[in-house]
Amino acid sequence: MAQVEATTERVIAADAEAVFDALADYSGTRAKLLPEHFSEYEVREGGDGEGTLVHWKLQATSKRVRDCLLEVTEPTDGELVEKDRNSSMVTTWRVTPAGEGKSRVVVITVWDGAGGIGGFFEKTFAPKGLGRIYDLVLDKLATETQK
């Protein structure tokens, strides 16, 4: 099993603190940021950053749906880590200042991929597909925070 990694980043014309707060607001803003690939969104505990437990289904392809139950931590300033209780998937969101009134958002998702030929295809295509999904999330995050 090889580790699979998908990384997406964007500079957003909004203050890093405002961008981070929007991402960490699972009980409000976060649901607005999710494109149609996400369904059954539900905050089960907490709702604001560290200590949040959130559920959703992620439909990466027409045949692949991942049932996610994510524990949220904030290991450092400007960082949210979502660990899936149902799989090896971990998504890290990092928000850092990127000049006056701008912030850089980097989202990295890693998981243990399949072995064999299926693993080859997963490692080749899954990061691109997940990158497209997170591009949509970052588009909505930019729209929400650049008001």
mmCIF file of C-alpha atoms in Angstrom:
data_model
loop_
_atom_site.group_PDB
_atom_site.id
_atom_site.type_symbol
_atom_site.label_atom_id
_atom_site.label_comp_id
_atom_site.label_asym_id
_atom_site.label_seq_id
_atom_site.Cartn_x
_atom_site.Cartn_y
_atom_site.Cartn_z
ATOM 1 C CA MET A 1 0.000 0.000 0.000
ATOM 2 C CA ALA A 2 1.444 3.323 -1.046
ATOM 3 C CA GLN A 3 0.425 6.613 0.455
ATOM 4 C CA VAL A 4 -1.623 8.804 -1.892
ATOM 5 C CA GLU A 5 -1.453 12.596 -1.583
ATOM 6 C CA ALA A 6 -3.536 15.366 -3.120
ATOM 7 C CA THR A 7 -2.517 19.008 -2.645
ATOM 8 C CA THR A 8 -4.363 22.158 -3.706
ATOM 9 C CA GLU A 9 -3.598 25.756 -2.868
ATOM 10 C CA ARG A 10 -4.932 29.228 -3.505
ATOM 11 C CA VAL A 11 -4.152 32.823 -2.574
ATOM 12 C CA ILE A 12 -7.316 34.540 -1.368
ATOM 13 C CA ALA A 13 -7.778 38.300 -1.118
ATOM 14 C CA ALA A 14 -8.868 38.202 2.513
ATOM 15 C CA ASP A 15 -7.153 38.335 5.885
ATOM 16 C CA ALA A 16 -5.727 34.978 7.033
ATOM 17 C CA GLU A 17 -7.646 35.113 10.316
ATOM 18 C CA ALA A 18 -10.978 35.621 8.534
ATOM 19 C CA VAL A 19 -10.222 32.780 6.106
ATOM 20 C CA PHE A 20 -9.210 30.414 8.917
ATOM 21 C CA ASP A 21 -12.302 31.336 10.952
ATOM 22 C CA ALA A 22 -14.529 30.545 7.954
ATOM 23 C CA LEU A 23 -12.890 27.118 7.485
ATOM 24 C CA ALA A 24 -13.102 26.329 11.217
ATOM 25 C CA ASP A 25 -16.802 27.280 11.395
ATOM 26 C CA TYR A 26 -18.201 23.780 10.816
ATOM 27 C CA SER A 27 -21.601 24.688 12.276
ATOM 28 C CA GLY A 28 -22.083 27.603 9.861
ATOM 29 C CA THR A 29 -19.785 28.602 7.021
ATOM 30 C CA ARG A 30 -18.181 25.249 6.195
ATOM 31 C CA ALA A 31 -21.408 23.677 4.902
ATOM 32 C CA LYS A 32 -21.787 26.599 2.448
ATOM 33 C CA LEU A 33 -18.329 25.887 1.013
ATOM 34 C CA LEU A 34 -19.018 22.294 0.001
ATOM 35 C CA PRO A 35 -19.835 21.511 -3.638
ATOM 36 C CA GLU A 36 -22.267 18.808 -4.800
ATOM 37 C CA HIS A 37 -19.630 16.090 -4.181
ATOM 38 C CA PHE A 38 -20.467 16.307 -0.468
ATOM 39 C CA SER A 39 -23.731 15.067 1.041
ATOM 40 C CA GLU A 40 -25.252 14.189 4.420
ATOM 41 C CA TYR A 41 -23.257 16.956 6.145
ATOM 42 C CA GLU A 42 -23.769 16.880 9.902
ATOM 43 C CA VAL A 43 -21.879 18.356 12.855
ATOM 44 C CA ARG A 44 -22.041 15.746 15.606
ATOM 45 C CA GLU A 45 -19.927 17.462 18.286
ATOM 46 C CA GLY A 46 -18.528 20.945 18.714
ATOM 47 C CA GLY A 47 -18.767 22.994 15.558
ATOM 48 C CA ASP A 48 -15.914 25.479 15.801
ATOM 49 C CA GLY A 49 -12.444 24.082 15.068
ATOM 50 C CA GLU A 50 -10.694 21.920 17.676
ATOM 51 C CA GLY A 51 -12.946 19.228 19.134
ATOM 52 C CA THR A 52 -15.422 19.203 16.261
ATOM 53 C CA LEU A 53 -16.721 15.873 14.997
ATOM 54 C CA VAL A 54 -18.291 16.225 11.555
ATOM 55 C CA HIS A 55 -19.799 13.719 9.135
ATOM 56 C CA TRP A 56 -20.234 13.824 5.372
ATOM 57 C CA LYS A 57 -20.227 11.584 2.358
ATOM 58 C CA LEU A 58 -17.742 12.474 -0.347
ATOM 59 C CA GLN A 59 -18.555 11.298 -3.845
ATOM 60 C CA ALA A 60 -15.221 11.531 -5.641
ATOM 61 C CA THR A 61 -16.427 9.706 -8.773
ATOM 62 C CA SER A 62 -19.749 8.310 -9.970
ATOM 63 C CA LYS A 63 -18.851 4.962 -8.364
ATOM 64 C CA ARG A 64 -16.720 6.006 -5.393
ATOM 65 C CA VAL A 65 -18.447 7.352 -2.266
ATOM 66 C CA ARG A 66 -16.481 7.699 0.961
ATOM 67 C CA ASP A 67 -18.395 7.881 4.269
ATOM 68 C CA CYS A 68 -16.326 10.261 6.417
ATOM 69 C CA LEU A 69 -16.480 10.869 10.163
ATOM 70 C CA LEU A 70 -13.849 13.491 10.868
ATOM 71 C CA GLU A 71 -12.241 14.530 14.136
ATOM 72 C CA VAL A 72 -10.907 18.082 13.939
ATOM 73 C CA THR A 73 -7.770 19.284 15.708
ATOM 74 C CA GLU A 74 -5.772 22.513 15.567
ATOM 75 C CA PRO A 75 -2.157 21.421 16.140
ATOM 76 C CA THR A 76 -0.705 24.873 15.329
ATOM 77 C CA ASP A 77 -2.000 28.381 14.623
ATOM 78 C CA GLY A 78 -3.646 28.558 11.219
ATOM 79 C CA GLU A 79 -3.903 24.794 10.842
ATOM 80 C CA LEU A 80 -6.937 22.482 10.902
ATOM 81 C CA VAL A 81 -6.464 18.717 10.699
ATOM 82 C CA GLU A 82 -9.413 16.460 9.859
ATOM 83 C CA LYS A 83 -8.774 12.770 10.644
ATOM 84 C CA ASP A 84 -11.304 10.297 9.295
ATOM 85 C CA ARG A 85 -12.349 7.689 11.871
ATOM 86 C CA ASN A 86 -13.558 5.438 9.020
ATOM 87 C CA SER A 87 -10.304 5.303 7.019
ATOM 88 C CA SER A 88 -6.670 6.369 6.886
ATOM 89 C CA MET A 89 -7.595 9.706 5.275
ATOM 90 C CA VAL A 90 -6.210 12.882 6.869
ATOM 91 C CA THR A 91 -6.852 16.364 5.460
ATOM 92 C CA THR A 92 -4.756 19.305 6.630
ATOM 93 C CA TRP A 93 -5.784 22.906 5.962
ATOM 94 C CA ARG A 94 -3.072 25.551 6.413
ATOM 95 C CA VAL A 95 -3.869 29.255 6.242
ATOM 96 C CA THR A 96 -0.963 31.728 6.276
ATOM 97 C CA PRO A 97 -0.655 35.436 5.516
ATOM 98 C CA ALA A 98 0.379 36.160 1.911
ATOM 99 C CA GLY A 99 0.873 39.910 1.905
ATOM 100 C CA GLU A 100 -1.383 42.810 2.804
ATOM 101 C CA GLY A 101 -4.967 41.585 3.125
ATOM 102 C CA LYS A 102 -4.217 38.240 1.475
ATOM 103 C CA SER A 103 -3.832 34.676 2.649
ATOM 104 C CA ARG A 104 -2.532 31.433 1.213
ATOM 105 C CA VAL A 105 -4.660 28.342 1.797
ATOM 106 C CA VAL A 106 -3.064 24.945 1.272
ATOM 107 C CA VAL A 107 -5.120 21.761 1.607
ATOM 108 C CA ILE A 108 -3.312 18.418 1.683
ATOM 109 C CA THR A 109 -5.133 15.087 1.851
ATOM 110 C CA VAL A 110 -3.247 11.832 2.361
ATOM 111 C CA TRP A 111 -4.440 8.244 2.699
ATOM 112 C CA ASP A 112 -3.187 4.690 2.333
ATOM 113 C CA GLY A 113 -3.899 3.653 -1.247
ATOM 114 C CA ALA A 114 -4.758 0.241 -2.602
ATOM 115 C CA GLY A 115 -2.120 -2.184 -3.815
ATOM 116 C CA GLY A 116 -1.604 -3.615 -7.280
ATOM 117 C CA ILE A 117 -3.013 -2.200 -10.483
ATOM 118 C CA GLY A 118 -5.929 -0.563 -8.639
ATOM 119 C CA GLY A 119 -3.419 1.255 -6.457
ATOM 120 C CA PHE A 120 -1.552 2.459 -9.530
ATOM 121 C CA PHE A 121 -4.724 3.986 -10.966
ATOM 122 C CA GLU A 122 -5.712 5.435 -7.587
ATOM 123 C CA LYS A 123 -2.297 7.089 -7.135
ATOM 124 C CA THR A 124 -2.408 8.390 -10.712
ATOM 125 C CA PHE A 125 -5.963 9.739 -10.920
ATOM 126 C CA ALA A 126 -7.365 10.266 -7.406
ATOM 127 C CA PRO A 127 -5.158 13.280 -6.555
ATOM 128 C CA LYS A 128 -6.305 15.106 -9.710
ATOM 129 C CA GLY A 129 -9.967 14.378 -8.984
ATOM 130 C CA LEU A 130 -9.709 15.401 -5.350
ATOM 131 C CA GLY A 131 -7.766 18.492 -6.411
ATOM 132 C CA ARG A 132 -10.668 19.536 -8.648
ATOM 133 C CA ILE A 133 -13.109 19.061 -5.757
ATOM 134 C CA TYR A 134 -10.972 21.151 -3.388
ATOM 135 C CA ASP A 135 -10.577 23.826 -6.085
ATOM 136 C CA LEU A 136 -14.368 24.193 -5.932
ATOM 137 C CA VAL A 137 -14.223 24.467 -2.125
ATOM 138 C CA LEU A 138 -11.497 27.130 -2.390
ATOM 139 C CA ASP A 139 -13.549 29.038 -4.992
ATOM 140 C CA LYS A 140 -16.462 29.169 -2.547
ATOM 141 C CA LEU A 141 -14.128 30.052 0.347
ATOM 142 C CA ALA A 142 -12.739 32.979 -1.668
ATOM 143 C CA THR A 143 -16.262 34.173 -2.517
ATOM 144 C CA GLU A 144 -17.354 33.877 1.115
ATOM 145 C CA THR A 145 -14.346 35.673 2.640
ATOM 146 C CA GLN A 146 -13.624 38.353 0.011
ATOM 147 C CA LYS A 147 -16.929 40.125 0.714
#
